[in-house]
CSV table of C-alpha atoms and ligand atoms in Angstrom, one decimal:
chain,number,residue,atom,x,y,z
M,15,MET,CA,107.7,-40.9,43.7
M,16,LYS,CA,107.0,-38.9,40.5
M,17,THR,CA,104.1,-36.1,41.1
M,18,THR,CA,103.0,-33.1,39.4
M,19,LEU,CA,102.0,-29.8,40.4
M,20,THR,CA,99.4,-28.1,38.5
M,21,VAL,CA,98.5,-24.4,38.7
M,22,ILE,CA,95.5,-23.3,36.7
M,23,LYS,CA,94.1,-20.0,37.3
M,24,ALA,CA,90.8,-18.2,35.7
M,25,ASP,CA,89.0,-15.3,36.2
M,26,THR,CA,85.2,-16.1,35.4
M,27,GLY,CA,83.1,-13.4,36.8
M,28,SER,CA,83.7,-11.3,39.9
M,29,VAL,CA,81.6,-9.4,42.5
M,30,GLY,CA,81.7,-5.5,42.2
M,31,GLY,CA,83.3,-5.0,39.2
M,32,HIS,CA,87.0,-6.9,38.8
M,33,ASN,CA,87.1,-7.3,42.8
M,34,ARG,CA,86.5,-10.7,43.8
M,35,PRO,CA,84.9,-14.1,42.8
M,36,SER,CA,82.0,-15.0,45.0
M,37,ASN,CA,81.9,-17.6,47.9
M,38,ALA,CA,79.0,-19.3,45.8
M,39,MET,CA,81.9,-20.2,42.7
M,40,ILE,CA,84.6,-20.4,44.8
M,41,ASN,CA,82.6,-23.4,46.8
M,42,ARG,CA,81.4,-24.9,43.7
M,43,ALA,CA,85.2,-25.2,42.7
M,44,GLU,CA,86.0,-26.9,46.4
M,45,GLU,CA,82.9,-29.2,45.7
M,46,VAL,CA,84.1,-30.1,42.4
M,47,VAL,CA,88.1,-30.5,43.2
M,48,GLN,CA,87.1,-32.6,46.7
M,49,THR,CA,85.5,-34.8,43.6
M,50,GLY,CA,88.0,-35.1,42.0
M,51,ILE,CA,90.1,-36.3,44.7
M,52,LYS,CA,87.5,-39.2,45.6
M,53,ASN,CA,87.4,-40.4,41.9
M,54,GLY,CA,91.3,-40.7,42.6
M,55,LEU,CA,92.2,-37.8,39.4
M,56,LEU,CA,93.7,-36.3,42.0
M,57,SER,CA,96.2,-37.1,45.3
M,58,ASP,CA,95.2,-33.3,46.5
M,59,GLY,CA,94.1,-29.9,45.7
M,60,ARG,CA,93.2,-26.5,47.0
M,61,VAL,CA,91.2,-23.4,45.9
M,62,THR,CA,92.6,-19.9,46.6
M,63,PHE,CA,91.6,-16.9,45.2
M,64,THR,CA,93.7,-13.3,44.6
M,65,GLY,CA,91.8,-10.5,43.5
M,66,ASP,CA,89.0,-11.6,40.5
M,67,ASP,CA,91.4,-15.0,39.7
M,68,ILE,CA,90.2,-18.0,41.0
M,69,ALA,CA,93.6,-20.7,41.7
M,70,LEU,CA,93.3,-24.3,41.3
M,71,LEU,CA,96.4,-26.2,43.1
M,72,LEU,CA,95.9,-30.0,41.7
M,73,VAL,CA,97.9,-32.6,42.8
M,74,HIS,CA,98.8,-35.8,40.3
M,75,THR,CA,100.4,-38.3,38.6
M,76,ARG,CA,99.7,-37.9,35.2
M,77,GLY,CA,102.5,-35.9,34.5
M,78,VAL,CA,102.5,-32.3,32.7
M,79,ASP,CA,100.1,-30.9,29.9
M,80,ASN,CA,97.7,-34.0,30.7
M,81,LEU,CA,94.1,-33.6,28.9
M,82,ASP,CA,92.5,-35.5,31.7
M,83,ILE,CA,93.6,-32.6,33.9
M,84,HIS,CA,93.3,-29.5,32.3
M,85,LYS,CA,89.4,-30.9,30.5
M,86,PHE,CA,89.1,-31.4,34.6
M,87,ALA,CA,90.8,-27.6,35.1
M,88,TRP,CA,88.6,-25.9,32.2
M,89,ASP,CA,85.3,-28.1,33.7
M,90,THR,CA,85.3,-26.8,37.0
M,91,PHE,CA,86.0,-23.2,35.4
M,92,VAL,CA,83.0,-24.4,33.2
M,93,GLU,CA,80.9,-24.8,36.2
M,94,THR,CA,81.6,-21.4,38.5
M,95,THR,CA,81.5,-19.5,34.8
M,96,LYS,CA,77.5,-20.7,35.7
M,97,ILE,CA,77.3,-19.9,39.1
M,98,ALA,CA,78.8,-16.3,38.3
M,99,LYS,CA,76.1,-15.8,35.3
M,100,SER,CA,73.4,-16.8,38.0
M,101,GLN,CA,74.4,-13.9,40.3
M,102,GLY,CA,75.2,-12.3,37.6
M,103,LEU,CA,78.0,-11.4,38.5
M,104,TYR,CA,80.9,-8.6,36.6
M,105,GLY,CA,82.9,-10.9,33.6
M,106,ALA,CA,81.2,-14.5,33.7
M,107,GLY,CA,83.9,-16.4,32.1
M,108,GLN,CA,86.0,-14.2,31.1
M,109,ASP,CA,88.8,-16.3,30.5
M,110,LEU,CA,87.0,-18.9,28.7
M,111,LEU,CA,88.2,-17.3,25.3
M,112,LYS,CA,86.9,-20.8,23.4
M,113,ASP,CA,84.1,-22.3,22.7
M,114,ALA,CA,85.0,-25.8,23.9
M,115,PHE,CA,87.5,-27.5,24.9
M,116,SER,CA,90.6,-29.0,22.9
M,117,GLY,CA,93.3,-31.3,24.9
M,118,ASN,CA,94.8,-28.2,26.7
M,119,VAL,CA,94.1,-25.1,28.5
M,120,ARG,CA,97.2,-23.3,27.2
M,121,GLY,CA,96.2,-20.9,24.6
M,122,MET,CA,92.1,-21.0,25.6
M,123,GLY,CA,92.6,-18.5,28.1
M,124,PRO,CA,92.9,-19.7,31.5
M,125,GLY,CA,97.1,-19.4,32.8
M,126,SER,CA,99.2,-22.4,33.3
M,127,ALA,CA,102.0,-23.9,35.5
M,128,GLU,CA,102.7,-26.9,36.1
M,129,VAL,CA,106.3,-29.0,37.3
M,130,GLU,CA,106.2,-32.8,37.5
M,131,ILE,CA,108.8,-33.6,40.0
M,132,GLU,CA,110.5,-36.4,41.5
M,133,GLU,CA,109.3,-35.4,45.4
M,134,ARG,CA,112.5,-34.5,47.3
M,135,PRO,CA,112.0,-36.6,51.5
M,136,ALA,CA,111.5,-32.4,51.9
M,137,GLU,CA,109.2,-31.3,49.0
M,138,PRO,CA,108.7,-27.4,50.1
M,139,PHE,CA,107.5,-24.6,47.5
M,140,ILE,CA,105.6,-21.8,46.4
M,141,VAL,CA,102.9,-21.2,44.6
M,142,PHE,CA,102.2,-17.2,43.2
M,143,ALA,CA,99.4,-16.2,41.8
M,144,GLY,CA,98.9,-12.6,40.6
M,145,ASP,CA,96.4,-10.3,39.6
M,146,LYS,CA,96.0,-6.8,37.7
M,147,CYS,CA,99.1,-7.9,35.5
M,148,GLY,CA,101.0,-10.0,33.1
M,149,PRO,CA,103.5,-12.4,33.4
M,150,GLY,CA,106.0,-10.0,33.2
M,151,VAL,CA,105.6,-9.4,36.8
M,152,PHE,CA,107.6,-12.1,38.0
M,153,ASN,CA,110.7,-11.2,35.6
M,154,TYR,CA,112.0,-9.2,37.8
M,155,PRO,CA,111.5,-11.3,41.1
M,156,LEU,CA,112.6,-14.6,39.6
M,157,PHE,CA,115.5,-13.0,38.0
M,158,GLU,CA,117.1,-11.9,41.0
M,159,CYS,CA,116.5,-14.9,43.8
M,160,PHE,CA,118.1,-17.4,41.1
M,161,ALA,CA,121.2,-14.9,39.7
M,162,SER,CA,122.0,-12.1,42.2
M,163,PRO,CA,123.6,-12.5,46.0
M,164,TYR,CA,121.9,-9.5,47.0
M,165,HIS,CA,119.1,-11.9,47.5
M,166,ASN,CA,119.8,-16.0,47.1
M,167,ALA,CA,122.8,-15.5,49.6
M,168,GLY,CA,123.0,-19.2,48.4
M,169,LEU,CA,124.9,-18.9,45.2
M,170,LEU,CA,127.9,-17.4,47.9
M,171,LEU,CA,127.4,-19.6,51.0
M,172,ALA,CA,125.8,-23.2,49.3
M,173,PRO,CA,128.2,-24.9,47.3
M,174,ASP,CA,125.0,-26.7,45.6
M,175,MET,CA,123.9,-23.5,43.8
M,176,ASN,CA,127.9,-22.6,41.8
M,177,ALA,CA,127.0,-23.7,38.9
M,178,GLY,CA,124.2,-21.0,38.4
M,179,PHE,CA,120.9,-22.0,36.6
M,180,THR,CA,119.3,-22.0,33.1
M,181,PHE,CA,116.4,-19.6,32.3
M,182,ASN,CA,114.2,-21.2,28.9
M,183,ILE,CA,112.7,-17.8,28.3
M,184,MET,CA,109.5,-16.7,25.9
M,185,ASN,CA,108.7,-14.3,23.7
M,186,VAL,CA,105.3,-13.9,24.5
M,187,ASN,CA,104.4,-11.5,21.5
M,188,TYR,CA,104.8,-13.9,19.1
M,189,THR,CA,101.6,-16.3,18.2
M,190,GLU,CA,102.6,-18.7,15.4
M,191,GLY,CA,103.8,-21.3,18.4
M,192,ASP,CA,106.7,-20.9,21.7
M,193,LYS,CA,109.3,-19.0,20.4
M,194,VAL,CA,111.7,-19.9,23.7
M,195,ILE,CA,115.7,-19.4,24.5
M,196,CYS,CA,117.7,-20.8,26.8
M,197,LEU,CA,120.3,-18.7,28.2
M,198,LYS,CA,122.9,-19.8,31.7
M,199,VAL,CA,123.9,-17.7,34.3
M,200,PRO,CA,126.4,-17.0,34.8
M,201,GLN,CA,127.7,-16.7,31.5
M,202,ASP,CA,124.8,-15.4,29.6
M,203,TYR,CA,123.8,-12.8,32.9
M,204,TYR,CA,123.9,-9.8,30.6
M,205,ASP,CA,121.8,-11.5,27.3
M,206,ILE,CA,119.4,-12.2,29.7
M,207,CYS,CA,119.1,-8.9,31.7
M,208,THR,CA,119.0,-7.8,27.8
M,209,LEU,CA,115.6,-9.8,27.4
M,210,LEU,CA,113.8,-9.2,30.8
M,211,ARG,CA,114.5,-5.4,30.5
M,212,ASP,CA,111.2,-6.2,28.4
M,213,PRO,CA,109.0,-7.8,30.5
M,214,ASN,CA,105.8,-7.4,27.8
M,215,ARG,CA,107.6,-9.5,25.6
M,216,TYR,CA,110.5,-11.4,27.6
M,217,VAL,CA,109.5,-14.1,30.1
M,218,ILE,CA,110.9,-16.7,31.7
M,219,GLU,CA,108.9,-19.9,31.0
M,220,ASN,CA,110.7,-22.0,33.4
M,221,VAL,CA,114.5,-22.3,35.8
M,222,VAL,CA,116.7,-25.2,36.1
M,223,GLU,CA,119.4,-25.9,38.4
M,224,ASN,CA,122.4,-26.2,35.7
M,225,ALA,CA,124.3,-28.5,39.1
M,226,SER,CA,121.4,-31.3,38.9
M,227,GLY,CA,119.3,-30.7,35.6
M,228,LEU,CA,116.0,-30.2,38.3
M,229,THR,CA,113.0,-27.2,37.4
M,230,ALA,CA,113.5,-25.0,40.4
M,231,ALA,CA,110.5,-22.6,38.9
M,232,VAL,CA,107.5,-22.8,36.0
M,233,ALA,CA,105.0,-19.7,35.5
M,234,SER,CA,102.2,-19.3,33.2
M,235,THR,CA,103.3,-17.8,29.4
M,236,SER,CA,100.0,-16.7,28.4
M,237,ARG,CA,98.7,-13.2,26.9
M,238,LEU,CA,94.7,-12.6,26.6
M,239,HIS,CA,95.4,-10.2,23.8
M,240,ASN,CA,97.5,-12.0,22.0
M,241,ILE,CA,94.6,-15.2,22.5
M,242,ALA,CA,91.5,-12.9,21.7
M,243,GLY,CA,92.8,-10.4,19.7
M,244,LYS,CA,91.7,-7.3,21.9
M,245,TYR,CA,91.6,-6.8,25.6
M,246,VAL,CA,89.2,-8.7,27.5
M,247,GLY,CA,91.5,-8.5,30.8
M,248,LYS,CA,95.7,-9.0,32.1
M,249,ASP,CA,97.0,-12.5,31.6
M,250,ASP,CA,97.1,-12.9,36.0
M,251,PRO,CA,99.7,-14.7,36.4
M,252,VAL,CA,100.8,-17.9,38.6
M,253,ALA,CA,104.4,-19.8,38.9
M,254,ILE,CA,105.5,-22.0,41.3
M,255,VAL,CA,109.0,-22.2,42.5
M,256,ARG,CA,110.5,-25.1,44.7
M,257,THR,CA,112.8,-24.3,47.7
M,258,GLN,CA,115.8,-25.0,50.0
M,259,LYS,CA,118.7,-27.6,50.1
M,260,GLN,CA,119.3,-26.8,46.1
M,261,PHE,CA,117.4,-23.8,45.4
M,262,PRO,CA,117.4,-21.1,46.8
M,263,SER,CA,115.6,-20.6,50.2
M,264,THR,CA,112.3,-20.0,51.0
M,265,GLY,CA,113.2,-16.1,52.3
M,266,GLU,CA,115.6,-15.5,49.2
M,267,ILE,CA,112.5,-16.5,47.1
M,268,LEU,CA,110.6,-13.8,48.7
M,269,SER,CA,113.2,-11.3,49.2
M,270,PRO,CA,112.8,-9.4,45.7
M,271,TRP,CA,109.1,-8.7,46.4
M,272,ALA,CA,110.5,-6.2,48.8
M,273,LEU,CA,111.1,-3.7,46.6
M,274,ALA,CA,107.1,-3.7,45.2
M,275,HIS,CA,108.6,-3.2,41.5
M,276,TYR,CA,106.5,-1.0,39.1
M,277,THR,CA,104.9,-3.3,36.6
M,278,LEU,CA,102.0,-2.3,33.7
M,279,GLY,CA,98.9,-4.0,34.8
M,280,ASP,CA,96.2,-2.2,37.4
M,281,ASN,CA,93.2,-0.2,36.0
M,282,ARG,CA,92.5,-1.8,31.9
M,283,GLY,CA,96.0,-3.5,32.4
M,284,SER,CA,96.6,-0.2,31.1
M,285,HIS,CA,99.4,1.3,33.8
M,286,HIS,CA,102.1,1.2,35.5
M,287,VAL,CA,102.2,0.9,39.7
M,288,ALA,CA,104.4,-0.6,42.2
M,289,VAL,CA,103.3,-4.5,42.4
M,290,MET,CA,102.1,-5.4,46.3
M,291,PRO,CA,103.0,-8.6,47.9
M,292,VAL,CA,99.3,-9.2,49.3
M,293,LYS,CA,97.5,-12.1,51.8
M,294,GLN,CA,95.2,-14.5,50.5
M,295,ASN,CA,92.5,-14.0,48.5
M,296,THR,CA,92.7,-10.4,49.4
M,297,ILE,CA,90.0,-8.0,47.0
M,298,ILE,CA,91.2,-5.3,44.9
M,299,SER,CA,90.4,-2.0,44.9
M,300,TYR,CA,91.6,1.5,44.3
M,301,PHE,CA,92.4,2.1,40.4
M,302,ASP,CA,90.9,-1.7,40.0
M,303,GLY,CA,94.1,-2.5,41.7
M,304,PRO,CA,97.2,-2.1,42.8
M,305,THR,CA,98.7,-4.8,40.9
M,306,ILE,CA,98.9,-7.9,43.5
M,307,ILE,CA,100.8,-10.6,44.1
M,308,SER,CA,100.1,-13.5,46.9
M,309,ALA,CA,102.3,-16.1,48.0
M,310,ALA,CA,101.6,-19.3,49.2
M,311,GLY,CA,104.2,-22.3,51.2
M,312,TYR,CA,103.2,-26.2,51.2
M,313,CYS,CA,105.4,-29.1,51.5
M,314,VAL,CA,104.2,-32.3,49.6
M,315,HIS,CA,104.3,-36.1,50.6
M,316,GLU,CA,103.1,-38.7,48.6
M,317,GLY,CA,101.4,-36.2,46.6
M,318,LYS,CA,99.4,-34.9,49.7
M,319,LEU,CA,99.6,-31.4,50.6
M,320,THR,CA,100.6,-29.8,54.0
M,321,GLU,CA,98.4,-26.6,55.4
M,322,ALA,CA,99.0,-23.7,53.6
M,323,VAL,CA,101.4,-20.7,55.1
M,324,ASP,CA,100.2,-17.4,53.8
M,325,PHE,CA,104.0,-15.9,53.1
M,326,PHE,CA,103.2,-12.3,52.8
M,327,ASP,CA,100.7,-12.0,55.7
M,328,GLN,CA,103.7,-11.4,58.3
M,329,PRO,CA,104.2,-8.0,59.3
M,330,PHE,CA,107.6,-7.3,57.5
M,331,TRP,CA,105.4,-6.8,54.3
M,332,ASP,CA,103.0,-4.4,56.2
M,333,TYR,CA,105.6,-1.6,55.7
M,334,VAL,CA,106.1,-3.2,52.0
M,335,ARG,CA,102.3,-2.8,51.2
M,336,GLU,CA,102.6,0.4,52.6
M,337,LYS,CA,105.6,0.8,50.6
M,338,ALA,CA,103.7,-0.6,47.5
M,339,SER,CA,100.9,1.8,47.7
M,340,LYS,CA,103.2,5.1,48.3
M,341,LYS,CA,104.8,4.5,45.0
M,342,THR,CA,101.6,3.5,43.2
M,343,LEU,CA,99.8,7.0,44.5
M,344,GLU,CA,103.5,8.8,43.4
M,345,MET,CA,103.2,7.2,39.7
M,346,ARG,CA,99.4,7.7,39.7
M,347,ALA,CA,99.9,11.6,40.5
M,348,GLN,CA,101.2,11.9,37.1
M,349,GLY,CA,97.6,10.8,35.7
M,350,PHE,CA,97.9,9.5,31.7
M,351,TYR,CA,101.4,11.8,31.2
M,352,GLY,CA,104.2,9.5,30.0
M,353,PRO,CA,105.1,6.6,31.4
M,354,SER,CA,102.1,6.6,34.1
M,355,MET,CA,100.2,5.2,31.5
M,356,ALA,CA,101.4,2.3,29.2
M,357,GLY,CA,102.6,3.3,25.9
M,358,MET,CA,100.9,2.8,22.3
M,359,ASP,CA,102.7,-1.5,21.3
M,360,GLU,CA,101.0,-2.2,25.0
M,361,LEU,CA,98.1,-0.4,25.1
M,362,GLU,CA,95.2,-3.0,25.1
M,363,TYR,CA,92.5,-0.3,24.2
M,364,THR,CA,91.8,0.2,20.8
M,365,GLY,CA,90.0,4.0,21.8
M,366,VAL,CA,93.2,5.5,21.8
M,367,THR,CA,94.2,3.9,18.6
M,368,GLU,CA,90.6,5.1,16.9
M,369,ASN,CA,91.2,8.5,18.3
M,370,LEU,CA,94.9,8.9,17.2
M,371,LYS,CA,93.3,8.3,13.2
M,372,ARG,CA,90.9,10.3,13.8
M,373,LEU,CA,93.4,13.5,14.4
M,374,ASP,CA,95.6,12.8,12.7
M,375,ASN,CA,93.2,13.5,9.6
M,376,LYS,CA,92.9,16.9,11.3
M,377,PHE,CA,96.3,17.8,11.1
M,378,VAL,CA,97.4,19.7,8.5
M,379,VAL,CA,101.3,20.2,7.7
M,380,ARG,CA,102.1,23.9,7.3
M,381,GLU,CA,103.0,25.8,4.5
M,382,LYS,CA,107.0,26.2,4.1
M,383,LYS,CA,107.3,29.9,3.6
E,407,13P,P1,118.7,-25.1,55.6
E,407,13P,O1,120.0,-25.0,56.5
E,407,13P,O2,117.7,-25.3,57.4
E,407,13P,O3,119.1,-26.0,55.2
E,407,13P,O4,118.4,-23.7,55.9
E,407,13P,C1,119.3,-22.3,55.2
E,407,13P,C2,118.9,-21.6,55.1
E,407,13P,O5,117.1,-21.6,54.5
E,407,13P,C3,118.8,-20.1,55.5
E,407,13P,O6,118.0,-19.1,54.7
E,408,13P,P1,91.4,-8.4,35.4
E,408,13P,O1,91.8,-8.6,34.2
E,408,13P,O2,91.9,-9.2,36.3
E,408,13P,O3,89.9,-8.9,35.2
E,408,13P,O4,91.6,-6.6,35.3
E,408,13P,C1,90.9,-6.7,34.0
E,408,13P,C2,90.8,-5.3,34.3
E,408,13P,O5,90.4,-4.4,32.6
E,408,13P,C3,90.4,-3.9,35.1
E,408,13P,O6,90.4,-2.9,35.3
E,409,MG,MG1,87.9,-10.3,35.7
E,410,MG,MG1,92.3,-10.6,37.1
């Protein structure tokens, strides 16, 4: 049976600042999703939030890039925006960057990750959702869990994965269209590293298993800054990763997140902090951060989802959260100097550029003696 898993997420307003959507917004999104199930558009669906972003997990049979599904998600976010406005919430409709829906949410603000699958007898998968970060947050953990035996012991122990994986990588700063490159491990290992070392430009769009040709992972690639032409909030990406059997085990997929790697995001989308793996429905707090990532595990069978398993709600991750806090505080101690704040090409606030122009006019070139 062919099933499509679609995750579409957006920030349509939040309580207290950029912290979390209101309960009324979540309730409304849940009502709309239930209606979608009753009407037969969806076979199942879930609503969660990560920081100020609402993620819709929609299960259906209409394939990826389906107009009705994308319109359904857009309309759901229009509904949650109405509630945010009625409650006077901050950033109501923040990620809805176009006035009217036109065919597909891609390029309109919401982030999306979708995969059409032939359901395996057991179909476990993970939905990752980030807040206060760009899509490049997935470069390190996705590459490591598919390509490195340090995390994916299956590359050595399970013959299924010996042929490696294909990475489709997008240049997200190219705005004329989708500029992508297809590279494989093990043969293109160093070329992939050369690209993924720059997570603000090159991001993983999807990962395919070489032996079976099956899609293992898909991630959102939207950069709000490039759609809106100015800073309107951070991209806050989502990803779907299938696990077990021909794919890495669930634990192997989660393994790289224990590093709490540094990424660009946090306050005003302009600071480097450590990614904190958090429980579902975690809020944002310190310095409009830290950057957070949640991971919900499901199985899907004949289009129906099981209950979620909340992977970062486990004592091991308390230690990682403490480590992430320490790493973030170490970086924050350096304030705006050097690597603490984004480099000029990634600074999404125009204030610095304008101030530099003003100051440049005051510079004098000293006459040579
Ligand atoms: P199975 O042998 O049950 O597929 O599990 C392997 C595994 O996930 C170990 O991490
Ligand atoms: P969001 O993209 O999550 O709305 O965050 C915006 C921001 O600038 C926080 O400081
Ligand atoms: Mg926000
Ligand atoms: Mg957000």
